[in-house]
Amino acid sequence: MNKNCKILIIMSFLIISLLAGCSNMPGDDDENSRTSFTPTIISNFEDQPLINKQLNSFLFVNGKPKIIQELSSGKANKVYVHLQSFDANKAVELLISNDTIEKRIESDGDYLGEKVKLFDYTTSSGKQLYNGLGKELHFRLSSSDPLYNVGYLCWDGSGIGYNLDKFSTTKELEFCSREEAAQNIKNILRSLNISFKEQYECYTLDHLSLQKEEQDLMNSGNESLVQEYSPVENWNQKYDSYAFFFQNSIDGIPVSKRGYGDAQGGNLIYNNKIRVIYNQSGVIELSINNVYEKRKTEIEGEKIIIAEEALEKLAESYNKLISITPLIIQQINLEYIPTLYSTSRTEFLMIPAWRIWVQNQSESSIPPEKDNSAQERIVDAISGHLIQ
């Protein structure tokens, strides 16, 4: 074999090797960039272990699935629900029957295409009871009443900010126990035909803690808040109160409090909330937003996919993305959420879903719900379809 022939054979071999190597370079069809793991075999749905895996070249997971007890069997119903309206007469009877209604406004309204009855009542003492756009219910004292400040200084994250962590979750007040107050509130909620989970969150708003929050507000430098706030002259035990947060439920299964989607995309689901502040005077504030009532069961006993299957479905949506920043998933929650199924914005299909928080790895020390850069993704826990 002559020298030129040997060189040609060697060059041909090198070219073939290079082509073979190129076929394994990262790209849309690279198996290394795709999700490639076998879900853990579990004997009990509720005993899903900590997941510590790499889903692709930049997406990592290190978290234990959190499953609400009511879905721990691994099966759930799909249920049609409707945004609840409230009867004006029943609300008056429960919340302002001992006062004289001085100003009464009643009208017909339209809530996203549904005809609703609107009401707004103000009593002689300045108490206000109204149903907003028709699918909510609010009761509050006059802003000139010093007790109004109790609710103003209790921030649950839906308005001014969040300060519930400044209040005790165990302290009992002298005028009544937490449990006694809770039972009185539950009676009101049942009379309003609200379906709710028996367990609740309760924060003790004792007057010394409230006074501290007032001082922090006055020293905050936030001029707009300071200007609209009237400080209490003498903080004492008459201001001692409890702040209760209940969770709407359907068939005993709690509904996720968090909304999702966006208005521009036409798929916005609003947050739902049941907040009540209870004092020795009784209920001094009530706020109920976007709670659901059952219409009918669509499908019974559907099997729920495990968290790892949901993560695999989620990872598929990231496989064709290029990310320089490593992403991490630490929070994976199984919840019951409302989904749109028609053009109606007041009728929903309630389904189980995996809510998954995706964060920049550099922000992993921040709780996802407090990380403004975190992405919340939602996977239908029955079909595996990516909802958001």
mmCIF file of C-alpha atoms in Angstrom:
data_model
loop_
_atom_site.group_PDB
_atom_site.id
_atom_site.type_symbol
_atom_site.label_atom_id
_atom_site.label_comp_id
_atom_site.label_asym_id
_atom_site.label_seq_id
_atom_site.Cartn_x
_atom_site.Cartn_y
_atom_site.Cartn_z
ATOM 1 C CA MET A 1 0.000 0.000 0.000
ATOM 2 C CA ASN A 2 1.505 3.348 -1.014
ATOM 3 C CA LYS A 3 1.903 6.316 1.301
ATOM 4 C CA ASN A 4 -0.979 8.381 -0.233
ATOM 5 C CA CYS A 5 -3.417 5.506 0.228
ATOM 6 C CA LYS A 6 -2.503 5.148 3.902
ATOM 7 C CA ILE A 7 -3.082 8.889 4.472
ATOM 8 C CA LEU A 8 -6.495 8.671 2.750
ATOM 9 C CA ILE A 9 -7.586 5.745 4.960
ATOM 10 C CA ILE A 10 -6.492 7.560 8.144
ATOM 11 C CA MET A 11 -8.339 10.767 7.119
ATOM 12 C CA SER A 12 -11.500 8.810 6.320
ATOM 13 C CA PHE A 13 -11.369 7.162 9.749
ATOM 14 C CA LEU A 14 -10.986 10.556 11.470
ATOM 15 C CA ILE A 15 -13.943 12.035 9.568
ATOM 16 C CA ILE A 16 -16.192 9.081 10.500
ATOM 17 C CA SER A 17 -15.138 9.444 14.158
ATOM 18 C CA LEU A 18 -15.913 13.174 14.135
ATOM 19 C CA LEU A 19 -19.345 12.581 12.607
ATOM 20 C CA ALA A 20 -20.108 9.936 15.207
ATOM 21 C CA GLY A 21 -19.051 12.329 17.937
ATOM 22 C CA CYS A 22 -21.199 15.166 16.537
ATOM 23 C CA SER A 23 -24.274 12.959 16.679
ATOM 24 C CA ASN A 24 -23.950 12.941 20.487
ATOM 25 C CA MET A 25 -23.570 16.713 20.927
ATOM 26 C CA PRO A 26 -26.223 18.386 23.120
ATOM 27 C CA GLY A 27 -29.264 19.462 21.154
ATOM 28 C CA ASP A 28 -33.007 19.039 20.799
ATOM 29 C CA ASP A 29 -32.638 15.266 20.394
ATOM 30 C CA ASP A 30 -29.907 14.700 22.967
ATOM 31 C CA GLU A 31 -31.022 12.035 25.426
ATOM 32 C CA ASN A 32 -28.652 13.475 28.065
ATOM 33 C CA SER A 33 -30.534 16.797 28.037
ATOM 34 C CA ARG A 34 -33.894 15.127 28.563
ATOM 35 C CA THR A 35 -35.514 13.774 31.670
ATOM 36 C CA SER A 36 -34.145 10.284 32.192
ATOM 37 C CA PHE A 37 -35.020 8.621 35.468
ATOM 38 C CA THR A 38 -37.201 5.828 36.680
ATOM 39 C CA PRO A 39 -39.798 6.907 39.260
ATOM 40 C CA THR A 40 -39.321 5.421 42.717
ATOM 41 C CA ILE A 41 -41.621 2.479 43.452
ATOM 42 C CA ILE A 42 -43.743 3.321 46.507
ATOM 43 C CA SER A 43 -46.062 1.056 48.484
ATOM 44 C CA ASN A 44 -48.236 3.859 49.934
ATOM 45 C CA PHE A 45 -49.113 6.993 47.995
ATOM 46 C CA GLU A 46 -48.682 9.229 51.057
ATOM 47 C CA ASP A 47 -45.182 7.877 51.790
ATOM 48 C CA GLN A 48 -43.453 9.549 48.853
ATOM 49 C CA PRO A 49 -39.789 10.083 49.799
ATOM 50 C CA LEU A 50 -37.471 13.041 49.415
ATOM 51 C CA ILE A 51 -36.631 13.502 45.728
ATOM 52 C CA ASN A 52 -33.018 14.479 45.045
ATOM 53 C CA LYS A 53 -32.348 14.228 41.320
ATOM 54 C CA GLN A 54 -31.143 16.100 38.251
ATOM 55 C CA LEU A 55 -33.900 16.404 35.654
ATOM 56 C CA ASN A 56 -31.758 17.843 32.862
ATOM 57 C CA SER A 57 -28.553 19.835 32.418
ATOM 58 C CA PHE A 58 -29.818 22.812 34.461
ATOM 59 C CA LEU A 59 -32.932 21.680 36.363
ATOM 60 C CA PHE A 60 -32.509 20.027 39.748
ATOM 61 C CA VAL A 61 -34.956 18.850 42.408
ATOM 62 C CA ASN A 62 -34.342 18.467 46.130
ATOM 63 C CA GLY A 63 -37.607 18.327 48.009
ATOM 64 C CA LYS A 64 -40.152 16.046 49.676
ATOM 65 C CA PRO A 65 -43.676 16.025 48.228
ATOM 66 C CA LYS A 66 -46.254 17.564 50.555
ATOM 67 C CA ILE A 67 -49.614 15.843 50.341
ATOM 68 C CA ILE A 68 -52.755 17.053 52.075
ATOM 69 C CA GLN A 69 -54.198 14.292 54.228
ATOM 70 C CA GLU A 70 -57.476 14.178 52.332
ATOM 71 C CA LEU A 71 -55.638 13.116 49.133
ATOM 72 C CA SER A 72 -53.268 10.638 50.803
ATOM 73 C CA SER A 73 -55.175 7.662 49.338
ATOM 74 C CA GLY A 74 -53.863 8.521 45.886
ATOM 75 C CA LYS A 75 -57.371 8.917 44.468
ATOM 76 C CA ALA A 76 -59.662 11.918 44.060
ATOM 77 C CA ASN A 77 -62.932 13.039 42.502
ATOM 78 C CA LYS A 78 -63.313 15.670 39.834
ATOM 79 C CA VAL A 79 -66.092 17.989 40.972
ATOM 80 C CA TYR A 80 -67.959 20.816 39.274
ATOM 81 C CA VAL A 81 -68.137 23.898 41.501
ATOM 82 C CA HIS A 82 -69.522 27.421 41.371
ATOM 83 C CA LEU A 83 -68.348 30.670 42.935
ATOM 84 C CA GLN A 84 -70.605 31.253 45.922
ATOM 85 C CA SER A 85 -72.945 34.221 46.363
ATOM 86 C CA PHE A 86 -74.248 35.410 49.741
ATOM 87 C CA ASP A 87 -77.766 36.112 50.951
ATOM 88 C CA ALA A 88 -78.040 39.719 52.132
ATOM 89 C CA ASN A 89 -80.720 39.057 54.759
ATOM 90 C CA LYS A 90 -78.748 36.202 56.315
ATOM 91 C CA ALA A 91 -75.575 38.333 56.403
ATOM 92 C CA VAL A 92 -77.473 41.179 58.117
ATOM 93 C CA GLU A 93 -78.957 38.780 60.672
ATOM 94 C CA LEU A 94 -75.533 37.329 61.544
ATOM 95 C CA LEU A 95 -73.395 40.455 61.568
ATOM 96 C CA ILE A 96 -75.347 43.680 62.083
ATOM 97 C CA SER A 97 -78.734 42.694 63.517
ATOM 98 C CA ASN A 98 -78.083 44.690 66.714
ATOM 99 C CA ASP A 99 -77.528 47.912 64.752
ATOM 100 C CA THR A 100 -79.798 50.160 62.733
ATOM 101 C CA ILE A 101 -79.093 50.264 59.012
ATOM 102 C CA GLU A 102 -78.817 53.950 58.182
ATOM 103 C CA LYS A 103 -77.737 53.696 54.548
ATOM 104 C CA ARG A 104 -78.901 50.926 52.230
ATOM 105 C CA ILE A 105 -77.658 50.462 48.649
ATOM 106 C CA GLU A 106 -78.989 47.549 46.601
ATOM 107 C CA SER A 107 -78.617 47.015 42.879
ATOM 108 C CA ASP A 108 -78.363 44.468 40.085
ATOM 109 C CA GLY A 109 -74.856 43.676 38.958
ATOM 110 C CA ASP A 110 -72.916 41.597 36.486
ATOM 111 C CA TYR A 111 -70.066 39.385 37.628
ATOM 112 C CA LEU A 112 -68.163 38.169 34.569
ATOM 113 C CA GLY A 113 -71.399 37.521 32.712
ATOM 114 C CA GLU A 114 -73.462 36.250 35.650
ATOM 115 C CA LYS A 115 -76.306 38.374 37.020
ATOM 116 C CA VAL A 116 -75.819 39.095 40.736
ATOM 117 C CA LYS A 117 -77.517 41.095 43.484
ATOM 118 C CA LEU A 118 -75.242 43.725 45.010
ATOM 119 C CA PHE A 119 -75.701 45.201 48.479
ATOM 120 C CA ASP A 120 -73.875 47.716 50.637
ATOM 121 C CA TYR A 121 -75.239 48.571 54.105
ATOM 122 C CA THR A 122 -73.912 51.119 56.597
ATOM 123 C CA THR A 123 -75.229 51.229 60.164
ATOM 124 C CA SER A 124 -75.739 54.203 62.474
ATOM 125 C CA SER A 125 -72.472 53.332 64.238
ATOM 126 C CA GLY A 126 -70.558 53.276 60.937
ATOM 127 C CA LYS A 127 -70.297 49.488 60.505
ATOM 128 C CA GLN A 128 -70.277 48.418 56.856
ATOM 129 C CA LEU A 129 -71.522 45.160 55.313
ATOM 130 C CA TYR A 130 -71.207 44.653 51.550
ATOM 131 C CA ASN A 131 -70.629 41.990 48.902
ATOM 132 C CA GLY A 132 -68.225 43.828 46.597
ATOM 133 C CA LEU A 133 -68.609 42.626 43.016
ATOM 134 C CA GLY A 134 -71.093 39.979 44.096
ATOM 135 C CA LYS A 135 -68.932 36.938 44.907
ATOM 136 C CA GLU A 136 -67.471 38.106 48.195
ATOM 137 C CA LEU A 137 -68.611 39.248 51.614
ATOM 138 C CA HIS A 138 -67.043 41.921 53.828
ATOM 139 C CA PHE A 139 -67.847 43.324 57.238
ATOM 140 C CA ARG A 140 -65.829 46.015 58.969
ATOM 141 C CA LEU A 141 -66.100 48.684 61.614
ATOM 142 C CA SER A 142 -66.035 52.412 60.931
ATOM 143 C CA SER A 143 -62.486 53.676 60.398
ATOM 144 C CA SER A 144 -63.206 56.163 63.197
ATOM 145 C CA ASP A 145 -63.703 53.287 65.668
ATOM 146 C CA PRO A 146 -60.380 52.587 67.462
ATOM 147 C CA LEU A 147 -61.030 48.837 67.173
ATOM 148 C CA TYR A 148 -60.757 49.249 63.377
ATOM 149 C CA ASN A 149 -56.991 49.501 63.910
ATOM 150 C CA VAL A 150 -56.791 45.882 65.067
ATOM 151 C CA GLY A 151 -57.537 44.587 61.576
ATOM 152 C CA TYR A 152 -55.498 47.332 59.946
ATOM 153 C CA LEU A 153 -52.383 46.173 61.818
ATOM 154 C CA CYS A 154 -52.896 42.500 60.884
ATOM 155 C CA TRP A 155 -51.244 41.933 57.500
ATOM 156 C CA ASP A 156 -51.716 38.551 55.831
ATOM 157 C CA GLY A 157 -49.846 39.271 52.603
ATOM 158 C CA SER A 158 -52.900 40.110 50.503
ATOM 159 C CA GLY A 159 -52.603 43.881 50.902
ATOM 160 C CA ILE A 160 -50.013 46.051 52.586
ATOM 161 C CA GLY A 161 -47.588 43.284 53.483
ATOM 162 C CA TYR A 162 -47.100 40.385 55.880
ATOM 163 C CA ASN A 163 -46.578 40.479 59.655
ATOM 164 C CA LEU A 164 -48.488 37.446 60.975
ATOM 165 C CA ASP A 165 -45.182 35.961 62.087
ATOM 166 C CA LYS A 166 -45.036 38.706 64.720
ATOM 167 C CA PHE A 167 -48.049 37.271 66.572
ATOM 168 C CA SER A 168 -48.353 34.173 68.770
ATOM 169 C CA THR A 169 -50.083 31.057 67.428
ATOM 170 C CA THR A 170 -50.634 29.560 70.885
ATOM 171 C CA LYS A 171 -51.389 32.368 73.362
ATOM 172 C CA GLU A 172 -54.866 32.390 74.923
ATOM 173 C CA LEU A 173 -56.681 35.636 75.742
ATOM 174 C CA GLU A 174 -58.685 36.314 78.896
ATOM 175 C CA PHE A 175 -62.062 37.090 77.313
ATOM 176 C CA CYS A 176 -62.327 33.607 75.743
ATOM 177 C CA SER A 177 -60.252 30.702 74.490
ATOM 178 C CA ARG A 178 -59.144 30.307 70.893
ATOM 179 C CA GLU A 179 -61.344 27.234 70.514
ATOM 180 C CA GLU A 180 -64.432 28.994 71.880
ATOM 181 C CA ALA A 181 -63.903 31.880 69.466
ATOM 182 C CA ALA A 182 -63.362 29.408 66.613
ATOM 183 C CA GLN A 183 -66.645 27.629 67.340
ATOM 184 C CA ASN A 184 -68.561 30.926 67.306
ATOM 185 C CA ILE A 185 -67.027 31.800 63.928
ATOM 186 C CA LYS A 186 -67.712 28.327 62.520
ATOM 187 C CA ASN A 187 -71.383 28.754 63.416
ATOM 188 C CA ILE A 188 -71.460 31.970 61.380
ATOM 189 C CA LEU A 189 -69.711 30.363 58.402
ATOM 190 C CA ARG A 190 -72.098 27.393 58.456
ATOM 191 C CA SER A 191 -75.065 29.760 58.574
ATOM 192 C CA LEU A 192 -73.660 31.420 55.449
ATOM 193 C CA ASN A 193 -73.560 27.945 53.820
ATOM 194 C CA ILE A 194 -69.783 28.048 53.434
ATOM 195 C CA SER A 195 -67.992 24.727 53.196
ATOM 196 C CA PHE A 196 -64.705 24.897 55.090
ATOM 197 C CA LYS A 197 -61.999 22.727 56.618
ATOM 198 C CA GLU A 198 -62.402 22.261 60.378
ATOM 199 C CA GLN A 199 -58.720 22.972 61.059
ATOM 200 C CA TYR A 200 -57.752 26.639 61.006
ATOM 201 C CA GLU A 201 -54.914 29.105 61.470
ATOM 202 C CA CYS A 202 -55.208 31.412 64.465
ATOM 203 C CA TYR A 203 -53.006 34.317 65.519
ATOM 204 C CA THR A 204 -53.309 36.073 68.867
ATOM 205 C CA LEU A 205 -53.449 39.843 68.382
ATOM 206 C CA ASP A 206 -52.790 40.873 71.977
ATOM 207 C CA HIS A 207 -52.701 44.608 72.626
ATOM 208 C CA LEU A 208 -48.971 44.737 73.435
ATOM 209 C CA SER A 209 -48.059 43.061 70.122
ATOM 210 C CA LEU A 210 -50.451 45.367 68.275
ATOM 211 C CA GLN A 211 -48.879 48.390 69.960
ATOM 212 C CA LYS A 212 -45.455 47.212 68.766
ATOM 213 C CA GLU A 213 -46.744 46.848 65.210
ATOM 214 C CA GLU A 214 -48.224 50.340 65.402
ATOM 215 C CA GLN A 215 -44.859 51.759 66.515
ATOM 216 C CA ASP A 216 -43.115 49.966 63.641
ATOM 217 C CA LEU A 217 -45.686 51.375 61.207
ATOM 218 C CA MET A 218 -45.251 54.935 62.476
ATOM 219 C CA ASN A 219 -41.459 54.595 62.177
ATOM 220 C CA SER A 220 -41.553 52.879 58.770
ATOM 221 C CA GLY A 221 -41.151 56.039 56.744
ATOM 222 C CA ASN A 222 -44.136 55.037 54.590
ATOM 223 C CA GLU A 223 -45.863 58.425 54.485
ATOM 224 C CA SER A 224 -49.053 57.274 52.763
ATOM 225 C CA LEU A 225 -49.723 54.596 55.410
ATOM 226 C CA VAL A 226 -48.798 56.873 58.303
ATOM 227 C CA GLN A 227 -51.065 59.655 57.043
ATOM 228 C CA GLU A 228 -54.145 57.439 56.752
ATOM 229 C CA TYR A 229 -53.608 55.789 60.143
ATOM 230 C CA SER A 230 -54.913 57.199 63.450
ATOM 231 C CA PRO A 231 -52.826 55.898 66.381
ATOM 232 C CA VAL A 232 -54.579 54.378 69.393
ATOM 233 C CA GLU A 233 -54.349 56.656 72.424
ATOM 234 C CA ASN A 234 -54.388 53.933 75.069
ATOM 235 C CA TRP A 235 -53.668 50.326 74.148
ATOM 236 C CA ASN A 236 -55.375 47.992 76.628
ATOM 237 C CA GLN A 237 -57.108 44.612 76.865
ATOM 238 C CA LYS A 238 -60.230 45.735 75.040
ATOM 239 C CA TYR A 239 -58.129 45.505 71.841
ATOM 240 C CA ASP A 240 -57.107 41.877 72.472
ATOM 241 C CA SER A 241 -58.334 39.835 69.512
ATOM 242 C CA TYR A 242 -57.849 36.645 67.516
ATOM 243 C CA ALA A 243 -57.270 36.544 63.752
ATOM 244 C CA PHE A 244 -58.656 33.369 62.165
ATOM 245 C CA PHE A 245 -58.020 32.001 58.683
ATOM 246 C CA PHE A 246 -60.200 29.158 57.445
ATOM 247 C CA GLN A 247 -59.823 27.200 54.231
ATOM 248 C CA ASN A 248 -62.654 26.563 51.783
ATOM 249 C CA SER A 249 -63.249 22.842 51.138
ATOM 250 C CA ILE A 250 -65.185 20.644 48.715
ATOM 251 C CA ASP A 251 -66.269 17.187 49.915
ATOM 252 C CA GLY A 252 -63.971 17.685 52.898
ATOM 253 C CA ILE A 253 -60.935 18.356 50.691
ATOM 254 C CA PRO A 254 -59.386 21.811 51.266
ATOM 255 C CA VAL A 255 -59.166 24.054 48.202
ATOM 256 C CA SER A 256 -55.846 25.738 47.496
ATOM 257 C CA LYS A 257 -55.903 29.342 48.710
ATOM 258 C CA ARG A 258 -53.576 30.530 45.961
ATOM 259 C CA GLY A 259 -54.839 31.668 42.583
ATOM 260 C CA TYR A 260 -52.896 31.313 39.343
ATOM 261 C CA GLY A 261 -52.897 32.286 35.681
ATOM 262 C CA ASP A 262 -53.155 35.839 34.359
ATOM 263 C CA ALA A 263 -55.860 38.238 33.271
ATOM 264 C CA GLN A 264 -54.324 38.901 29.853
ATOM 265 C CA GLY A 265 -54.302 35.194 29.054
ATOM 266 C CA GLY A 266 -57.949 34.932 30.110
ATOM 267 C CA ASN A 267 -57.214 32.138 32.583
ATOM 268 C CA LEU A 268 -56.911 34.033 35.854
ATOM 269 C CA ILE A 269 -58.063 32.131 38.940
ATOM 270 C CA TYR A 270 -58.351 34.427 41.950
ATOM 271 C CA ASN A 271 -57.018 33.766 45.450
ATOM 272 C CA ASN A 272 -59.687 32.603 47.871
ATOM 273 C CA LYS A 273 -59.720 33.661 51.502
ATOM 274 C CA ILE A 274 -61.772 33.391 54.693
ATOM 275 C CA ARG A 275 -60.451 35.821 57.307
ATOM 276 C CA VAL A 276 -62.248 36.723 60.540
ATOM 277 C CA ILE A 277 -61.059 38.868 63.455
ATOM 278 C CA TYR A 278 -62.779 38.110 66.740
ATOM 279 C CA ASN A 279 -62.810 40.308 69.822
ATOM 280 C CA GLN A 280 -64.682 40.435 73.146
ATOM 281 C CA SER A 281 -67.223 42.488 71.165
ATOM 282 C CA GLY A 282 -67.673 39.582 68.727
ATOM 283 C CA VAL A 283 -66.692 39.658 65.067
ATOM 284 C CA ILE A 284 -65.031 42.993 64.305
ATOM 285 C CA GLU A 285 -63.878 42.137 60.791
ATOM 286 C CA LEU A 286 -64.830 39.525 58.200
ATOM 287 C CA SER A 287 -63.499 39.089 54.682
ATOM 288 C CA ILE A 288 -64.571 36.216 52.412
ATOM 289 C CA ASN A 289 -63.327 36.119 48.832
ATOM 290 C CA ASN A 290 -63.989 33.670 46.015
ATOM 291 C CA VAL A 291 -65.140 30.577 47.881
ATOM 292 C CA TYR A 292 -66.638 27.639 46.015
ATOM 293 C CA GLU A 293 -69.736 25.501 46.451
ATOM 294 C CA LYS A 294 -70.270 22.068 44.935
ATOM 295 C CA ARG A 295 -72.555 21.557 41.957
ATOM 296 C CA LYS A 296 -72.013 17.877 41.097
ATOM 297 C CA THR A 297 -69.357 15.163 40.961
ATOM 298 C CA GLU A 298 -68.021 14.571 37.456
ATOM 299 C CA ILE A 299 -65.684 11.591 37.994
ATOM 300 C CA GLU A 300 -65.134 9.544 41.156
ATOM 301 C CA GLY A 301 -61.950 7.909 42.436
ATOM 302 C CA GLU A 302 -59.508 8.967 39.717
ATOM 303 C CA LYS A 303 -55.933 7.773 40.273
ATOM 304 C CA ILE A 304 -53.400 10.499 41.072
ATOM 305 C CA ILE A 305 -49.915 10.381 39.553
ATOM 306 C CA ILE A 306 -46.987 10.469 41.981
ATOM 307 C CA ALA A 307 -44.761 13.538 42.327
ATOM 308 C CA GLU A 308 -41.915 12.107 40.244
ATOM 309 C CA GLU A 309 -44.235 11.569 37.283
ATOM 310 C CA ALA A 310 -45.405 15.177 37.594
ATOM 311 C CA LEU A 311 -41.790 16.351 37.671
ATOM 312 C CA GLU A 312 -41.060 14.321 34.543
ATOM 313 C CA LYS A 313 -43.966 16.029 32.766
ATOM 314 C CA LEU A 314 -42.720 19.424 33.945
ATOM 315 C CA ALA A 315 -39.147 18.694 32.831
ATOM 316 C CA GLU A 316 -40.376 18.003 29.301
ATOM 317 C CA SER A 317 -41.397 21.651 29.017
ATOM 318 C CA TYR A 318 -37.855 22.715 29.909
ATOM 319 C CA ASN A 319 -35.955 20.294 27.657
ATOM 320 C CA LYS A 320 -35.769 22.642 24.662
ATOM 321 C CA LEU A 321 -34.840 25.659 26.763
ATOM 322 C CA ILE A 322 -31.303 26.858 27.263
ATOM 323 C CA SER A 323 -30.580 28.138 30.757
ATOM 324 C CA ILE A 324 -27.261 29.478 31.960
ATOM 325 C CA THR A 325 -28.591 29.748 35.516
ATOM 326 C CA PRO A 326 -29.146 26.450 37.381
ATOM 327 C CA LEU A 327 -32.749 26.029 38.551
ATOM 328 C CA ILE A 328 -33.914 24.093 41.596
ATOM 329 C CA ILE A 329 -37.231 22.671 42.809
ATOM 330 C CA GLN A 330 -37.596 22.352 46.584
ATOM 331 C CA GLN A 331 -41.351 22.645 47.095
ATOM 332 C CA ILE A 332 -43.815 20.159 45.567
ATOM 333 C CA ASN A 333 -47.376 20.307 46.930
ATOM 334 C CA LEU A 334 -50.428 18.224 46.068
ATOM 335 C CA GLU A 335 -53.559 20.393 46.330
ATOM 336 C CA TYR A 336 -57.157 20.674 45.120
ATOM 337 C CA ILE A 337 -57.464 23.524 42.599
ATOM 338 C CA PRO A 338 -60.228 25.023 40.454
ATOM 339 C CA THR A 339 -59.733 24.933 36.670
ATOM 340 C CA LEU A 340 -61.630 26.659 33.887
ATOM 341 C CA TYR A 341 -63.511 24.254 31.636
ATOM 342 C CA SER A 342 -65.815 26.566 29.649
ATOM 343 C CA THR A 343 -66.289 30.219 28.746
ATOM 344 C CA SER A 344 -67.927 30.811 32.136
ATOM 345 C CA ARG A 345 -65.764 32.563 34.714
ATOM 346 C CA THR A 346 -67.914 31.458 37.646
ATOM 347 C CA GLU A 347 -68.098 27.707 36.912
ATOM 348 C CA PHE A 348 -65.036 25.519 37.543
ATOM 349 C CA LEU A 349 -63.877 21.918 37.607
ATOM 350 C CA MET A 350 -62.059 21.092 40.852
ATOM 351 C CA ILE A 351 -59.152 18.682 40.379
ATOM 352 C CA PRO A 352 -56.077 17.506 42.307
ATOM 353 C CA ALA A 353 -52.859 19.123 41.057
ATOM 354 C CA TRP A 354 -49.154 19.215 41.834
ATOM 355 C CA ARG A 355 -47.974 22.788 42.501
ATOM 356 C CA ILE A 356 -44.233 23.005 41.843
ATOM 357 C CA TRP A 357 -41.988 25.981 42.590
ATOM 358 C CA VAL A 358 -38.968 26.542 40.320
ATOM 359 C CA GLN A 359 -36.263 28.865 41.685
ATOM 360 C CA ASN A 360 -32.854 30.093 40.670
ATOM 361 C CA GLN A 361 -30.428 27.928 42.604
ATOM 362 C CA SER A 362 -28.788 31.107 43.953
ATOM 363 C CA GLU A 363 -32.103 31.959 45.694
ATOM 364 C CA SER A 364 -32.628 28.492 47.179
ATOM 365 C CA SER A 365 -32.390 29.770 50.772
ATOM 366 C CA ILE A 366 -35.504 31.948 50.277
ATOM 367 C CA PRO A 367 -38.942 30.319 50.801
ATOM 368 C CA PRO A 368 -40.512 30.038 47.307
ATOM 369 C CA GLU A 369 -43.638 31.991 48.245
ATOM 370 C CA LYS A 370 -41.425 34.936 49.260
ATOM 371 C CA ASP A 371 -39.108 34.703 46.231
ATOM 372 C CA ASN A 372 -40.347 37.179 43.604
ATOM 373 C CA SER A 373 -38.292 35.474 40.888
ATOM 374 C CA ALA A 374 -39.722 31.981 41.582
ATOM 375 C CA GLN A 375 -41.918 30.372 38.919
ATOM 376 C CA GLU A 376 -44.985 28.471 40.049
ATOM 377 C CA ARG A 377 -45.831 25.560 37.752
ATOM 378 C CA ILE A 378 -48.958 23.395 38.020
ATOM 379 C CA VAL A 379 -49.422 19.842 36.740
ATOM 380 C CA ASP A 380 -52.825 18.124 36.575
ATOM 381 C CA ALA A 381 -52.353 15.256 39.036
ATOM 382 C CA ILE A 382 -54.672 12.951 37.084
ATOM 383 C CA SER A 383 -53.826 13.527 33.411
ATOM 384 C CA GLY A 384 -50.286 14.817 33.870
ATOM 385 C CA HIS A 385 -51.169 17.811 31.673
ATOM 386 C CA LEU A 386 -49.187 20.982 32.390
ATOM 387 C CA ILE A 387 -51.727 23.612 33.472
ATOM 388 C CA GLN A 388 -49.262 26.441 34.049
#
